[in-house]
Amino acid sequence: MEYQNRMNGFLSRIISLILVFFMLILAPLVNSYCVTEMENRRQLLNEVTYFLDVVTDKKSVTNDDLNEFYMKVSSYGMVLDVQVNRLVKTATRESDGTVNITYISADNISLLNQRDVVQIKLKEKSESAYQKILNIFLGIEDEHYSLTMAKMVH
């Protein structure tokens, strides 16, 4: 009887230590990483929106604009693949008279015409600490961050 009571006490201590580890160490760590990552994602959204507003208003994209944008995007601690595209509106007429309008990516993005579309794609290339912790301890496979935004030139 006494052996069984010691064993129950030992098991409850181990379970208590595991719960303490999760509640006092792992939960605040996951929360901290989560808040930081969500703030970074929001800041990236703001940077992309600001860049799109600036280049569509002035109707040109200079190398200085691109370099400044790349530096701001990379300052948030995420490893991102950044693509800036200029999409040009084209219309084709089919034999039955219908007109199909499509946007084709142009090589030169420096000068923008009215009705061109500037498109930005951000794709995360590595796993963040938040994603690693979720995967290791909770088994949650979070997708890499990606953002695609576009704006038409006025």
mmCIF file of N, CA and C in Angstrom, residues 35-91:
data_model
loop_
_atom_site.group_PDB
_atom_site.id
_atom_site.type_symbol
_atom_site.label_atom_id
_atom_site.label_comp_id
_atom_site.label_asym_id
_atom_site.label_seq_id
_atom_site.Cartn_x
_atom_site.Cartn_y
_atom_site.Cartn_z
ATOM 1 N N VAL A 35 3.060 37.231 -31.113
ATOM 2 C CA VAL A 35 2.798 38.672 -31.163
ATOM 3 C C VAL A 35 3.816 39.364 -32.056
ATOM 4 N N THR A 36 5.087 39.008 -31.912
ATOM 5 C CA THR A 36 6.129 39.614 -32.743
ATOM 6 C C THR A 36 5.907 39.308 -34.210
ATOM 7 N N GLU A 37 5.577 38.075 -34.522
ATOM 8 C CA GLU A 37 5.375 37.705 -35.922
ATOM 9 C C GLU A 37 4.158 38.401 -36.516
ATOM 10 N N MET A 38 3.081 38.489 -35.768
ATOM 11 C CA MET A 38 1.887 39.168 -36.275
ATOM 12 C C MET A 38 2.145 40.664 -36.473
ATOM 13 N N GLU A 39 2.917 41.275 -35.578
ATOM 14 C CA GLU A 39 3.281 42.680 -35.762
ATOM 15 C C GLU A 39 4.135 42.867 -37.013
ATOM 16 N N ASN A 40 5.083 41.961 -37.227
ATOM 17 C CA ASN A 40 5.926 42.042 -38.428
ATOM 18 C C ASN A 40 5.097 41.895 -39.694
ATOM 19 N N ARG A 41 4.143 40.989 -39.679
ATOM 20 C CA ARG A 41 3.290 40.808 -40.860
ATOM 21 C C ARG A 41 2.459 42.059 -41.128
ATOM 22 N N ARG A 42 1.975 42.680 -40.079
ATOM 23 C CA ARG A 42 1.198 43.916 -40.238
ATOM 24 C C ARG A 42 2.074 45.043 -40.765
ATOM 25 N N GLN A 43 3.296 45.135 -40.262
ATOM 26 C CA GLN A 43 4.222 46.166 -40.749
ATOM 27 C C GLN A 43 4.590 45.932 -42.210
ATOM 28 N N LEU A 44 4.751 44.676 -42.601
ATOM 29 C CA LEU A 44 5.027 44.376 -44.010
ATOM 30 C C LEU A 44 3.860 44.795 -44.893
ATOM 31 N N LEU A 45 2.659 44.543 -44.446
ATOM 32 C CA LEU A 45 1.478 44.976 -45.183
ATOM 33 C C LEU A 45 1.468 46.492 -45.341
ATOM 34 N N ASN A 46 1.819 47.208 -44.284
ATOM 35 C CA ASN A 46 1.889 48.668 -44.353
ATOM 36 C C ASN A 46 2.967 49.138 -45.325
ATOM 37 N N GLU A 47 4.128 48.491 -45.313
ATOM 38 C CA GLU A 47 5.221 48.870 -46.228
ATOM 39 C C GLU A 47 4.817 48.654 -47.683
ATOM 40 N N VAL A 48 4.182 47.530 -47.969
ATOM 41 C CA VAL A 48 3.752 47.241 -49.342
ATOM 42 C C VAL A 48 2.705 48.255 -49.789
ATOM 43 N N THR A 49 1.758 48.552 -48.926
ATOM 44 C CA THR A 49 0.718 49.531 -49.257
ATOM 45 C C THR A 49 1.326 50.905 -49.525
ATOM 46 N N TYR A 50 2.250 51.320 -48.684
ATOM 47 C CA TYR A 50 2.897 52.622 -48.864
ATOM 48 C C TYR A 50 3.677 52.664 -50.181
ATOM 49 N N PHE A 51 4.438 51.611 -50.466
ATOM 50 C CA PHE A 51 5.213 51.560 -51.707
ATOM 51 C C PHE A 51 4.301 51.633 -52.925
ATOM 52 N N LEU A 52 3.220 50.865 -52.905
ATOM 53 C CA LEU A 52 2.276 50.896 -54.024
ATOM 54 C C LEU A 52 1.659 52.283 -54.196
ATOM 55 N N ASP A 53 1.318 52.924 -53.115
ATOM 56 C CA ASP A 53 0.756 54.274 -53.193
ATOM 57 C C ASP A 53 1.745 55.258 -53.808
ATOM 58 N N VAL A 54 3.003 55.190 -53.371
ATOM 59 C CA VAL A 54 4.016 56.136 -53.859
ATOM 60 C C VAL A 54 4.294 55.940 -55.341
ATOM 61 N N VAL A 55 4.547 54.704 -55.771
ATOM 62 C CA VAL A 55 4.941 54.496 -57.171
ATOM 63 C C VAL A 55 3.776 54.677 -58.134
ATOM 64 N N THR A 56 2.570 54.371 -57.718
ATOM 65 C CA THR A 56 1.444 54.587 -58.631
ATOM 66 C C THR A 56 1.085 56.064 -58.730
ATOM 67 N N ASP A 57 1.330 56.831 -57.695
ATOM 68 C CA ASP A 57 1.073 58.265 -57.762
ATOM 69 C C ASP A 57 2.091 58.990 -58.638
ATOM 70 N N LYS A 58 3.373 58.611 -58.532
ATOM 71 C CA LYS A 58 4.387 59.300 -59.335
ATOM 72 C C LYS A 58 4.630 58.651 -60.697
ATOM 73 N N LYS A 59 3.997 57.506 -60.958
ATOM 74 C CA LYS A 59 4.011 56.806 -62.246
ATOM 75 C C LYS A 59 5.411 56.394 -62.708
ATOM 76 N N SER A 60 6.260 56.057 -61.757
ATOM 77 C CA SER A 60 7.584 55.529 -62.088
ATOM 78 C C SER A 60 8.143 54.771 -60.888
ATOM 79 N N VAL A 61 9.036 53.851 -61.195
ATOM 80 C CA VAL A 61 9.721 53.078 -60.162
ATOM 81 C C VAL A 61 11.212 53.207 -60.433
ATOM 82 N N THR A 62 11.928 53.868 -59.534
ATOM 83 C CA THR A 62 13.372 54.029 -59.708
ATOM 84 C C THR A 62 14.101 52.942 -58.930
ATOM 85 N N ASN A 63 15.386 52.798 -59.223
ATOM 86 C CA ASN A 63 16.203 51.838 -58.477
ATOM 87 C C ASN A 63 16.283 52.229 -57.003
ATOM 88 N N ASP A 64 16.303 53.533 -56.725
ATOM 89 C CA ASP A 64 16.323 53.980 -55.331
ATOM 90 C C ASP A 64 15.035 53.571 -54.608
ATOM 91 N N ASP A 65 13.899 53.680 -55.305
ATOM 92 C CA ASP A 65 12.631 53.237 -54.715
ATOM 93 C C ASP A 65 12.680 51.753 -54.380
ATOM 94 N N LEU A 66 13.166 50.965 -55.320
ATOM 95 C CA LEU A 66 13.247 49.517 -55.103
ATOM 96 C C LEU A 66 14.211 49.175 -53.972
ATOM 97 N N ASN A 67 15.384 49.808 -53.972
ATOM 98 C CA ASN A 67 16.358 49.525 -52.912
ATOM 99 C C ASN A 67 15.823 49.891 -51.541
ATOM 100 N N GLU A 68 15.166 51.038 -51.447
ATOM 101 C CA GLU A 68 14.579 51.452 -50.170
ATOM 102 C C GLU A 68 13.493 50.475 -49.727
ATOM 103 N N PHE A 69 12.671 50.041 -50.682
ATOM 104 C CA PHE A 69 11.613 49.073 -50.366
ATOM 105 C C PHE A 69 12.204 47.741 -49.910
ATOM 106 N N TYR A 70 13.220 47.246 -50.608
ATOM 107 C CA TYR A 70 13.857 45.985 -50.223
ATOM 108 C C TYR A 70 14.468 46.086 -48.824
ATOM 109 N N MET A 71 15.082 47.227 -48.516
ATOM 110 C CA MET A 71 15.697 47.405 -47.190
ATOM 111 C C MET A 71 14.630 47.433 -46.092
ATOM 112 N N LYS A 72 13.526 48.130 -46.345
ATOM 113 C CA LYS A 72 12.462 48.188 -45.345
ATOM 114 C C LYS A 72 11.839 46.814 -45.120
ATOM 115 N N VAL A 73 11.627 46.073 -46.197
ATOM 116 C CA VAL A 73 11.017 44.747 -46.079
ATOM 117 C C VAL A 73 11.940 43.785 -45.336
ATOM 118 N N SER A 74 13.231 43.888 -45.602
ATOM 119 C CA SER A 74 14.163 42.953 -44.951
ATOM 120 C C SER A 74 14.455 43.335 -43.504
ATOM 121 N N SER A 75 14.037 44.519 -43.072
ATOM 122 C CA SER A 75 14.338 44.958 -41.708
ATOM 123 C C SER A 75 13.450 44.303 -40.657
ATOM 124 N N TYR A 76 12.468 43.523 -41.062
ATOM 125 C CA TYR A 76 11.552 42.918 -40.099
ATOM 126 C C TYR A 76 11.965 41.511 -39.674
ATOM 127 N N GLY A 77 13.145 41.072 -40.064
ATOM 128 C CA GLY A 77 13.687 39.826 -39.574
ATOM 129 C C GLY A 77 13.185 38.573 -40.260
ATOM 130 N N MET A 78 12.454 38.717 -41.340
ATOM 131 C CA MET A 78 11.967 37.555 -42.068
ATOM 132 C C MET A 78 12.764 37.425 -43.361
ATOM 133 N N VAL A 79 13.048 36.207 -43.758
ATOM 134 C CA VAL A 79 13.737 35.966 -45.024
ATOM 135 C C VAL A 79 12.663 35.844 -46.099
ATOM 136 N N LEU A 80 12.581 36.874 -46.950
ATOM 137 C CA LEU A 80 11.498 36.963 -47.925
ATOM 138 C C LEU A 80 12.039 37.029 -49.344
ATOM 139 N N ASP A 81 11.287 36.417 -50.246
ATOM 140 C CA ASP A 81 11.513 36.577 -51.677
ATOM 141 C C ASP A 81 10.551 37.677 -52.129
ATOM 142 N N VAL A 82 11.095 38.775 -52.659
ATOM 143 C CA VAL A 82 10.290 39.930 -53.037
ATOM 144 C C VAL A 82 10.295 40.060 -54.556
ATOM 145 N N GLN A 83 9.112 40.143 -55.143
ATOM 146 C CA GLN A 83 8.971 40.355 -56.585
ATOM 147 C C GLN A 83 8.110 41.584 -56.813
ATOM 148 N N VAL A 84 8.605 42.481 -57.680
ATOM 149 C CA VAL A 84 7.831 43.654 -58.080
ATOM 150 C C VAL A 84 7.611 43.529 -59.577
ATOM 151 N N ASN A 85 6.353 43.466 -59.987
ATOM 152 C CA ASN A 85 6.010 43.285 -61.398
ATOM 153 C C ASN A 85 5.179 44.451 -61.905
ATOM 154 N N ARG A 86 5.340 44.728 -63.183
ATOM 155 C CA ARG A 86 4.482 45.693 -63.883
ATOM 156 C C ARG A 86 3.621 44.894 -64.836
ATOM 157 N N LEU A 87 2.322 44.992 -64.682
ATOM 158 C CA LEU A 87 1.391 44.276 -65.544
ATOM 159 C C LEU A 87 0.746 45.279 -66.495
ATOM 160 N N VAL A 88 0.845 44.978 -67.792
ATOM 161 C CA VAL A 88 0.339 45.866 -68.835
ATOM 162 C C VAL A 88 -0.954 45.282 -69.382
ATOM 163 N N LYS A 89 -1.960 46.124 -69.498
ATOM 164 C CA LYS A 89 -3.270 45.707 -69.986
ATOM 165 C C LYS A 89 -3.213 45.519 -71.503
ATOM 166 N N THR A 90 -3.661 44.354 -71.970
ATOM 167 C CA THR A 90 -3.732 44.083 -73.404
ATOM 168 C C THR A 90 -5.121 43.533 -73.730
ATOM 169 N N ALA A 91 -5.561 43.851 -74.929
ATOM 170 C CA ALA A 91 -6.872 43.377 -75.366
ATOM 171 C C ALA A 91 -6.700 42.602 -76.666
#
